[in-house]
mmCIF file of C-alpha atoms in Angstrom:
data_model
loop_
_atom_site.group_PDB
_atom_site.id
_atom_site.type_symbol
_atom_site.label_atom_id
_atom_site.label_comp_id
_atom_site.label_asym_id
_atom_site.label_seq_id
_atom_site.Cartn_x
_atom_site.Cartn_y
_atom_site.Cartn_z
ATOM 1 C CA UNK T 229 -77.113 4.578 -37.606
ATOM 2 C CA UNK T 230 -75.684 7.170 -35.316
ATOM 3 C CA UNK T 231 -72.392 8.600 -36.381
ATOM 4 C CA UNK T 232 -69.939 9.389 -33.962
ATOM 5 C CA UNK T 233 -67.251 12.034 -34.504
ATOM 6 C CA UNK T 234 -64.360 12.977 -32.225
ATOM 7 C CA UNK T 235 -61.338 15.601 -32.424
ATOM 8 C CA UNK T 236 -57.864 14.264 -32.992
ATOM 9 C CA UNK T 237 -54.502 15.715 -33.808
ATOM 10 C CA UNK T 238 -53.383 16.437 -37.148
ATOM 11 C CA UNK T 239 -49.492 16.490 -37.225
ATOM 12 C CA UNK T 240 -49.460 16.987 -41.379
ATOM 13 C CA UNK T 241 -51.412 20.794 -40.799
ATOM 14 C CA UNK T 242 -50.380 20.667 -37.237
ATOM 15 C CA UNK T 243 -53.633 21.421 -35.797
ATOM 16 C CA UNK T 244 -56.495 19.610 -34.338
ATOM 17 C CA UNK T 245 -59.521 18.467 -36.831
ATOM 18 C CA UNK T 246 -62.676 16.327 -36.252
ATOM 19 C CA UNK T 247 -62.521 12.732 -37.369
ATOM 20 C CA UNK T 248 -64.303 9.290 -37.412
ATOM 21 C CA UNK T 249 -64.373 7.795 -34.306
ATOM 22 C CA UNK T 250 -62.197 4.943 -35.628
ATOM 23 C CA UNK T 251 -59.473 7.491 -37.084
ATOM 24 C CA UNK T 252 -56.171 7.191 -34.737
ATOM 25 C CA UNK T 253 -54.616 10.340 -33.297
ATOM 26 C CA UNK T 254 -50.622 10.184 -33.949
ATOM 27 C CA UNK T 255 -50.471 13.284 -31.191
ATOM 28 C CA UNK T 256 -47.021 15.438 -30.662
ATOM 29 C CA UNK T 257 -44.129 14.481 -30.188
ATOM 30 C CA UNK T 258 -42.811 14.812 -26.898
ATOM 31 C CA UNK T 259 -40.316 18.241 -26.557
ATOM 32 C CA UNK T 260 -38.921 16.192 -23.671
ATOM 33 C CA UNK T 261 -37.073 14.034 -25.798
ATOM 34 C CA UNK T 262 -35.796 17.154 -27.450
ATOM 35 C CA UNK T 263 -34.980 19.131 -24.555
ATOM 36 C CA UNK T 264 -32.610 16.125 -23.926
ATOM 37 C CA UNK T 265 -30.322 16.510 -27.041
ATOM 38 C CA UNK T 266 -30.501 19.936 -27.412
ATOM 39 C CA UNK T 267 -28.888 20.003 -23.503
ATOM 40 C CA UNK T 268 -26.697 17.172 -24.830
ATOM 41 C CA UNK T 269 -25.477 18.680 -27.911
ATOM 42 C CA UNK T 270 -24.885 22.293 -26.160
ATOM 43 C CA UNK T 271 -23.386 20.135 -23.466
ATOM 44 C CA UNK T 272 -20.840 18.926 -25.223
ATOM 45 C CA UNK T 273 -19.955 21.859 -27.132
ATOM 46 C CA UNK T 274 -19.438 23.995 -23.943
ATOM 47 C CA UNK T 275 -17.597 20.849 -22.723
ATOM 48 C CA UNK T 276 -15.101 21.146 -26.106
ATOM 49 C CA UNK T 277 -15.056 24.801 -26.175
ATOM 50 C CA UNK T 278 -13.884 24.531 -22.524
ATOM 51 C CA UNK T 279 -10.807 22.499 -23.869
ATOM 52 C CA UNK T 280 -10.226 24.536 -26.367
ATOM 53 C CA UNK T 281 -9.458 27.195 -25.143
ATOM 54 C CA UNK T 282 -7.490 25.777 -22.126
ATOM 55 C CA UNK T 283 -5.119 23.857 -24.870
ATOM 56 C CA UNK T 284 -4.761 27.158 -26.656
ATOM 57 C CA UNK T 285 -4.445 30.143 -23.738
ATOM 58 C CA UNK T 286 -0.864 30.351 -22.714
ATOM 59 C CA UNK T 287 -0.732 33.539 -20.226
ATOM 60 C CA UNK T 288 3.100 34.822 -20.795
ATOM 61 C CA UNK T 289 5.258 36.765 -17.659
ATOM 62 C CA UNK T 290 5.149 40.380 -16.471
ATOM 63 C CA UNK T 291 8.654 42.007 -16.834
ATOM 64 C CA UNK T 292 9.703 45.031 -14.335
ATOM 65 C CA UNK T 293 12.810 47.147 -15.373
ATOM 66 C CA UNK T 294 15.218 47.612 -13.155
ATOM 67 C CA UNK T 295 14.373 50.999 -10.798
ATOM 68 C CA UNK T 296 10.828 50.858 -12.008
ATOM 69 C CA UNK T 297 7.886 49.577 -9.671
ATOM 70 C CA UNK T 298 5.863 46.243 -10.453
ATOM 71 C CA UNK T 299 2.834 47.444 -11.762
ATOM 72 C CA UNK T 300 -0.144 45.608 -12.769
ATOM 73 C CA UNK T 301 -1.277 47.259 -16.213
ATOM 74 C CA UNK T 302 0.214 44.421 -18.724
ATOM 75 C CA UNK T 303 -1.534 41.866 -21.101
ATOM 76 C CA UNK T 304 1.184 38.770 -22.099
ATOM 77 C CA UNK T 305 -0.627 35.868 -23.938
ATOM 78 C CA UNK T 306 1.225 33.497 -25.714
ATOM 79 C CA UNK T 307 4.409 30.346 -24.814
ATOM 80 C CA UNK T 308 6.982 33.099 -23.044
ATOM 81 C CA UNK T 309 5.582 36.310 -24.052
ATOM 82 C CA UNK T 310 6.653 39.153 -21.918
ATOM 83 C CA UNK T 311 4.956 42.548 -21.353
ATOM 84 C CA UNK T 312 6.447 45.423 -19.454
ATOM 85 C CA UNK T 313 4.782 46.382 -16.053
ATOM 86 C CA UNK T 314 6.652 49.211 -14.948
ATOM 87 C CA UNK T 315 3.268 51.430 -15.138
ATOM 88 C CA UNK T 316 0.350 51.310 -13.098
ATOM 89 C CA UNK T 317 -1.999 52.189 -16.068
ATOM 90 C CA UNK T 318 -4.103 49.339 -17.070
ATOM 91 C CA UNK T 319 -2.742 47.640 -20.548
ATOM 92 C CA UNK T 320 0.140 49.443 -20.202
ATOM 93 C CA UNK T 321 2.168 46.899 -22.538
ATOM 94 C CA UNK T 322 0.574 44.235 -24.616
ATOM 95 C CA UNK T 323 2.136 41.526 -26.479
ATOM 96 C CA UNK T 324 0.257 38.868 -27.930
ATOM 97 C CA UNK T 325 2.215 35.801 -29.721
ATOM 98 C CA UNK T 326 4.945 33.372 -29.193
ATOM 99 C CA UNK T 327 8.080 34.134 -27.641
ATOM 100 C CA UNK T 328 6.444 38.337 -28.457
ATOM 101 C CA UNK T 329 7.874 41.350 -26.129
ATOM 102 C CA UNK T 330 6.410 44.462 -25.458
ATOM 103 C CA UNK T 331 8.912 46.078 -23.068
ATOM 104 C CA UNK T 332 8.655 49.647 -23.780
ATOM 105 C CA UNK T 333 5.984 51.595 -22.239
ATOM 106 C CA UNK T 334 2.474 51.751 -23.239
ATOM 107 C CA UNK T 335 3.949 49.183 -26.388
ATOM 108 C CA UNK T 336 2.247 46.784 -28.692
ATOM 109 C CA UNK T 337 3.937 43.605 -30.193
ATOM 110 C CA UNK T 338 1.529 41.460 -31.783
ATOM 111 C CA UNK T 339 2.797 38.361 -33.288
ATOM 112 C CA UNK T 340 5.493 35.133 -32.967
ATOM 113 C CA UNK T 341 9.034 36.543 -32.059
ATOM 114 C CA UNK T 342 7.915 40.530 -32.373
ATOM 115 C CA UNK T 343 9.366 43.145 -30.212
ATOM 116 C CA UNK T 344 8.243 46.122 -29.645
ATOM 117 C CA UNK T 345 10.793 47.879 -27.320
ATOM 118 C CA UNK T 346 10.660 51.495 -27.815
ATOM 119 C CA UNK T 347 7.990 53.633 -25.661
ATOM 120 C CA UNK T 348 3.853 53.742 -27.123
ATOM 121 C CA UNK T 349 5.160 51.769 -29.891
ATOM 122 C CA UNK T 350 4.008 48.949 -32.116
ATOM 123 C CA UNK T 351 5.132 45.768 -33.636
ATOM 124 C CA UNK T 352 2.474 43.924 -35.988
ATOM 125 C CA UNK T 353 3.824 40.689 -37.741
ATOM 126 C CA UNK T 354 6.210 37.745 -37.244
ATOM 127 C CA UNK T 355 9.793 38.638 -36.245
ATOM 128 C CA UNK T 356 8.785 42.472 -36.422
ATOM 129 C CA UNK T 357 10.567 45.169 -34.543
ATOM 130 C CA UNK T 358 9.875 48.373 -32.856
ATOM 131 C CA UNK T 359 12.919 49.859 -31.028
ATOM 132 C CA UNK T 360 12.522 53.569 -31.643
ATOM 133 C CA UNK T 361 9.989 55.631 -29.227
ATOM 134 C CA UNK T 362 6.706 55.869 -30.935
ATOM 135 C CA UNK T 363 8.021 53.691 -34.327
ATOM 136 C CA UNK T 364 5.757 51.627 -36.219
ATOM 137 C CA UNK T 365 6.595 48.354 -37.591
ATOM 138 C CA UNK T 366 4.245 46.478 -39.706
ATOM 139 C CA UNK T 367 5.342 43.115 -41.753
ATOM 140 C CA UNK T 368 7.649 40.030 -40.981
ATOM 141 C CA UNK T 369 10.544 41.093 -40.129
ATOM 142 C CA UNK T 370 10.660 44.714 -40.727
ATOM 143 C CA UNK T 371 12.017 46.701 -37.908
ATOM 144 C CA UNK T 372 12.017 50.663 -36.700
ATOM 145 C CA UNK T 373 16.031 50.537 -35.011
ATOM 146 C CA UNK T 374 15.913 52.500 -31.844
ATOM 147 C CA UNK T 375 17.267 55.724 -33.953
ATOM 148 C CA UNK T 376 13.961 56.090 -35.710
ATOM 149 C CA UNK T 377 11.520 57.569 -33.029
ATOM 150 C CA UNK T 378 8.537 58.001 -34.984
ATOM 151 C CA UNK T 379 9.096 55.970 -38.072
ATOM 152 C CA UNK T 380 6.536 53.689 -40.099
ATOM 153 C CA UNK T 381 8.826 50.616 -41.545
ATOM 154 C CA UNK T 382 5.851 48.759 -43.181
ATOM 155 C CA UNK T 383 6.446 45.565 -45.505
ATOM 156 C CA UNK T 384 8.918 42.433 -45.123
ATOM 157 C CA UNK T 385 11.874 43.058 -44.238
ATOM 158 C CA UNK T 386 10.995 46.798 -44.449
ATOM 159 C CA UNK T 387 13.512 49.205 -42.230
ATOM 160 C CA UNK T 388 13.770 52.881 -40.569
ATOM 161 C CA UNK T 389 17.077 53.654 -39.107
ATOM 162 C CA UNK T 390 16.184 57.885 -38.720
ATOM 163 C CA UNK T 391 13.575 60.007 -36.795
ATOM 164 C CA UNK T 392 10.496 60.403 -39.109
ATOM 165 C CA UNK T 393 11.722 58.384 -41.678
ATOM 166 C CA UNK T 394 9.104 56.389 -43.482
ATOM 167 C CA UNK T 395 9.886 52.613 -45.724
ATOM 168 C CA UNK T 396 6.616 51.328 -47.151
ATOM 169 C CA UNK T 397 7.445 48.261 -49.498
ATOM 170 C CA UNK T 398 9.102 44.810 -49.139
ATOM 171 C CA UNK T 399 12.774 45.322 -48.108
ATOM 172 C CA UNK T 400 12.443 48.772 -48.337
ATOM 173 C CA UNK T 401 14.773 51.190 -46.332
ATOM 174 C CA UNK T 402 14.430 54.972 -44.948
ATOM 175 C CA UNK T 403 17.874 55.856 -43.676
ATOM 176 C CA UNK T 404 17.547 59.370 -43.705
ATOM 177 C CA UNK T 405 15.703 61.914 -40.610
ATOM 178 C CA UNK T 406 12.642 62.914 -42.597
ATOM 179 C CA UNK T 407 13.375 60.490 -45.542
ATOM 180 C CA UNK T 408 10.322 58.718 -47.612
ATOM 181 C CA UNK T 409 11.038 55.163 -49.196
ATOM 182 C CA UNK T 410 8.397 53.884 -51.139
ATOM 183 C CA UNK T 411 8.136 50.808 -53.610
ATOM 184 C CA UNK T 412 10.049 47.342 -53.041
ATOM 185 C CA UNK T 413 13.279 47.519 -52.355
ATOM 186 C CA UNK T 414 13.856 51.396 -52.317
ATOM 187 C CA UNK T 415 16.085 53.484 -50.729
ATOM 188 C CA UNK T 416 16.476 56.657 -49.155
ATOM 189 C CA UNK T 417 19.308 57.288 -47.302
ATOM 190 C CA UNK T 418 19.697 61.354 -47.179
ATOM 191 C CA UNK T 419 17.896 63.501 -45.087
ATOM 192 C CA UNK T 420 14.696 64.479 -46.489
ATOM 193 C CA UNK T 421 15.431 62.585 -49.377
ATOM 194 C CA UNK T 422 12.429 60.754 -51.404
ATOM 195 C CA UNK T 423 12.532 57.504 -53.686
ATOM 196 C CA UNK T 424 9.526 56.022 -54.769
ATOM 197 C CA UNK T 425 9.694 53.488 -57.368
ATOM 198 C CA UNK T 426 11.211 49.623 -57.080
ATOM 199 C CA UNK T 427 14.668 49.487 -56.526
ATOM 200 C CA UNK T 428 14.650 53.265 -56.396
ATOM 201 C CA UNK T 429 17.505 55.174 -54.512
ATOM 202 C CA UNK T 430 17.956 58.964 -53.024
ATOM 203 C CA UNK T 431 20.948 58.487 -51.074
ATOM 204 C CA UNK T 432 22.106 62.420 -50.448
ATOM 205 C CA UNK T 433 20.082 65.754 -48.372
ATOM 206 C CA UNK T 434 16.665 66.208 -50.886
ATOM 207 C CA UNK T 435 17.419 64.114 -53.091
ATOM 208 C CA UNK T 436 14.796 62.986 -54.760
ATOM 209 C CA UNK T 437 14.231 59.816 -57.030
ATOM 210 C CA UNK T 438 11.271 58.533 -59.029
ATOM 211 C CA UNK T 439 10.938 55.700 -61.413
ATOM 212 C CA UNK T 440 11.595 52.391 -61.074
ATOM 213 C CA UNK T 441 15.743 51.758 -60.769
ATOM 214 C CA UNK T 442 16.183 55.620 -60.852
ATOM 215 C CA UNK T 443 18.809 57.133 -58.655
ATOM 216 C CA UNK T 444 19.585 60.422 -57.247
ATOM 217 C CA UNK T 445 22.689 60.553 -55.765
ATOM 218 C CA UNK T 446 24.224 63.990 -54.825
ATOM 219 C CA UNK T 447 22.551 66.588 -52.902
ATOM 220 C CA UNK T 448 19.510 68.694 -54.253
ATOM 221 C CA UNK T 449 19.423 66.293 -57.326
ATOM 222 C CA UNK T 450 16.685 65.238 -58.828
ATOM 223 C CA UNK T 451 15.785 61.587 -61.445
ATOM 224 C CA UNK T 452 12.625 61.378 -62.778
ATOM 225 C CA UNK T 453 12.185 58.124 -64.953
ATOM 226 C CA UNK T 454 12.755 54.402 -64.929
ATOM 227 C CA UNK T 455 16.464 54.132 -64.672
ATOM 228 C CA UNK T 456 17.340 58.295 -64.594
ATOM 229 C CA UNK T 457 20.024 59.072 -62.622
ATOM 230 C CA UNK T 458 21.343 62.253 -61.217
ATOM 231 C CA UNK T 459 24.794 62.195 -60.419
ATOM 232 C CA UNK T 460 25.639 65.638 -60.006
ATOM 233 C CA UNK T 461 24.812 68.409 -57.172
ATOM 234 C CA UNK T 462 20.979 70.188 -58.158
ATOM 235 C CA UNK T 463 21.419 68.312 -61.371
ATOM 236 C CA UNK T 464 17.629 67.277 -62.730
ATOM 237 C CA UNK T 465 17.562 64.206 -65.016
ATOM 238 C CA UNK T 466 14.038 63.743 -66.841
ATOM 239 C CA UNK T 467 12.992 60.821 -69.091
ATOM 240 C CA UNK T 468 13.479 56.981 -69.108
ATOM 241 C CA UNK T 469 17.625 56.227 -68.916
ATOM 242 C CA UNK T 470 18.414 60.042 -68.475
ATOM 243 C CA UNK T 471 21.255 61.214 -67.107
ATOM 244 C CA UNK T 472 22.603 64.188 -65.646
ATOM 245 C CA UNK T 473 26.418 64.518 -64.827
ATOM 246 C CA UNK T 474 27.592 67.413 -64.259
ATOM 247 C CA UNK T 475 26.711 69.967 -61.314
ATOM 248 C CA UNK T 476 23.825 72.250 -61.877
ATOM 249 C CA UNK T 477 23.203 70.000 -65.135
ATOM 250 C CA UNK T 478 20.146 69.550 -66.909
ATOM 251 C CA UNK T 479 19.272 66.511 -68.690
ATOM 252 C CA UNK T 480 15.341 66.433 -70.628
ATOM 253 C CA UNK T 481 14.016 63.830 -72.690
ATOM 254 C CA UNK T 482 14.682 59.901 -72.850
ATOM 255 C CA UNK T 483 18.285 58.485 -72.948
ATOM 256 C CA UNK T 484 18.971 62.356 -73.059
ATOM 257 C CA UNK T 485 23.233 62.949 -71.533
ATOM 258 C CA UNK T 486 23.893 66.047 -69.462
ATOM 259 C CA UNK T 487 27.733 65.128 -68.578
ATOM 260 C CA UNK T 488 29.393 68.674 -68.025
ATOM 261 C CA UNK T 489 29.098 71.161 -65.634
ATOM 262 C CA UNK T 490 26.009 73.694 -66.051
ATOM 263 C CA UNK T 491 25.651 71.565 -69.491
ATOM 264 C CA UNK T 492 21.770 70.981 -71.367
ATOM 265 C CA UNK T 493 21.287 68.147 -73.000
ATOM 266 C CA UNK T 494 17.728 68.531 -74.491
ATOM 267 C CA UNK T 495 16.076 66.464 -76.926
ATOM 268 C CA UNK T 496 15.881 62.008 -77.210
ATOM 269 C CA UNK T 497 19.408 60.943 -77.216
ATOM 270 C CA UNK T 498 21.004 64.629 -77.067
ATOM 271 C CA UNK T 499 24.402 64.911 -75.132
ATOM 272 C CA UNK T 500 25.775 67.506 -74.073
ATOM 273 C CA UNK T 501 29.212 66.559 -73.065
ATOM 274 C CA UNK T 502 31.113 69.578 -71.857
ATOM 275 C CA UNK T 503 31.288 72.235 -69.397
ATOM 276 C CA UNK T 504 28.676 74.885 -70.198
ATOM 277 C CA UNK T 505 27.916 73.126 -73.010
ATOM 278 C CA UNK T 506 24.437 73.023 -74.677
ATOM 279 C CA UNK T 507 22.452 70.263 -76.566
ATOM 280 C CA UNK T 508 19.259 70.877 -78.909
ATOM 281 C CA UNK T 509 17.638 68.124 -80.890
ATOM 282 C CA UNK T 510 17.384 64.527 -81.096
ATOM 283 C CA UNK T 511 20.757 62.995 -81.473
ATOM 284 C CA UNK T 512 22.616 66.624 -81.012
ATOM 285 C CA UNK T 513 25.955 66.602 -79.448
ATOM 286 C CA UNK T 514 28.363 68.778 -78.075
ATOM 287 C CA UNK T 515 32.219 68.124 -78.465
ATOM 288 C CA UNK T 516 33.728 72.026 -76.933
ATOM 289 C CA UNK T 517 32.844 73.749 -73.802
ATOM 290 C CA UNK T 518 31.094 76.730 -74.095
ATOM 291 C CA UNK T 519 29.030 75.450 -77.208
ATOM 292 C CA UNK T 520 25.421 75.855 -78.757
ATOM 293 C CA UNK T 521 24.726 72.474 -80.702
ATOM 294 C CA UNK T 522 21.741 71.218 -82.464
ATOM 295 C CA UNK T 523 23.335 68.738 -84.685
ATOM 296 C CA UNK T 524 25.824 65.989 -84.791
ATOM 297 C CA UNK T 525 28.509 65.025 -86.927
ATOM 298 C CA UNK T 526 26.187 62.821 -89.649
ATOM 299 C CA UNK T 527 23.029 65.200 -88.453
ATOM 300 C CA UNK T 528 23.385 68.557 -89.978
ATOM 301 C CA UNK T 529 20.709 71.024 -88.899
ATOM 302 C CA UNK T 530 19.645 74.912 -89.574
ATOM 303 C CA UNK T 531 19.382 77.107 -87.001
ATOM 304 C CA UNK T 532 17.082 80.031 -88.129
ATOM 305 C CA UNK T 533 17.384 83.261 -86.488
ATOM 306 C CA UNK T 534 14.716 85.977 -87.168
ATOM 307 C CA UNK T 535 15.627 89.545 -86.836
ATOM 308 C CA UNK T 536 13.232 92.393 -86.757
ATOM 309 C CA UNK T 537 13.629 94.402 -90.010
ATOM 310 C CA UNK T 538 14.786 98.371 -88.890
#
């Protein structure tokens, strides 16, 4: 008996083999059908993509100064966001967010309520504010006033209210032209003052303050240590809960007192207490200006003095 053979399609290797002439050929699927839902399905996506973005793209208003032509080089996006177009150059001003303003120049304000008023400056974050020339404001709520041309206010509720001042922290403040503020809630208020610690505060000309809750307060002084404080003018208080006083005072080691004018206190605990007074020693004391002590009154101490032998 004659055998007869023919080639059918194999969709399991997805080729063609030879088979009995009673085998069945199950042959390709049509791509038609699935030329039809891939159209469909892209379709509809352009379709929703479409109405997306038309339910979110909200062009805001161009706003021209008084005196100043209407110019053309403004991006506003966002429910009644307003960009200044009192420069020809293209994106001149650009504010981006609800209710945001860039009215200043060549300014950014990106973000719900942000402002960004001074010239070529920049407003990143909810509520923030730009308002000197060239400031930087970056957090909710922080804010460069329009003293502090060329200030960086960066962290909630951070603020610059100088030229070149810097606040990096939440609710930090640089008050001072040229003043640094770093850590959350610091403070430096004097020019070219520095605190840098939380809660830290420099509030007079160089000042400077570091340590968490240490405070400088009169001019040239200097706390370094959680909770040190300099109270007195080019006093220098060094160690945790140091303190130095008196002018031109000098308080070293921790809990260390410098209270009196040109007065060292040097030593854990040591106090010296009187004008040009000095303290040596844990504990030592000084009760009369014009005094060497390296005792107290329940810690007696030798003081040994070498002398060359003639």
């Amino acid at each position: 008996m004659n055998k007869i053979f023919k080639v059918i399609w194999n969709p399991a290797t997805g080729s063609y083999s030879v088979a009995s002439e009673t085998a069945k050929s199950r042959g390709k699927k049509s791509g038609r059908s699935k030329l039809l839902i891939s159209a469909l399905v892209a379709g509809g996506l352009l379709s929703s993509s479409g109405a997306l973005a038309q339910a979110g793209l909200d062009t805001g208003t161009g706003v021209t100064p008084a005196g100043h032509n209407n110019g053309t080089g403004w991006i506003a996006i966002g429910t009644d966001a307003e960009a200044s177009t009192h420069t020809t150059t293209n994106g001149a001003a650009t504010a981006v967010g609800y209710y945001s303003k860039a009215l200043g120049m060549w300014s950014t304000a990106l973000g719900a309520y942000s402002e960004s008023n001074g010239n070529a400056s920049l407003a990143l974050g909810v509520k923030a504010q730009s308002n000197g020339d060239r400031s930087i404001s970056m957090g909710a709520s922080s804010s460069a006033s329009i003293n502090a041309g060329y200030s960086i206010a960066m962290g909630v509720f951070a603020f610059t209210d100088a030229e070149y001042a810097v606040a990096l922290g939440n609710e930090s403040k640089a008050l001072g032209k040229y003043s640094l503020a770093l850590g959350n809630a610091s403070q430096a208020s004097g020019e070219s003052s520095i605190a840098l610690g939380n809660t830290s505060e420099a509030s007079e000309q160089n000042a400077i303050a570091l340590g968490q809750g240490s405070i400088a307060s009169k001019v040239n002084s200097i706390a370094l240590g959680s909770n040190s404080s300099s109270a007195g003018e080019n006093a220098i208080a060094l160690g945790e809960g140091s303190a130095a006083g008196g002018s031109n005072s000098l308080a070293f080691g921790s809990q260390s007192r410098a209270s009196g004018n040109d007065s060292v206190a040097l030593g854990v605990g040591a106090t010296a207490a009187t004008d040009n007074s000095v303290a040596i020693g844990a504990g030592s004391t000084t009760d009369a200006s014009n005094t060497v002590s390296v005792g107290n009154s329940t810690t007696k101490r030798k003081l040994l003095i070498w002398l060359p032998v003639p």
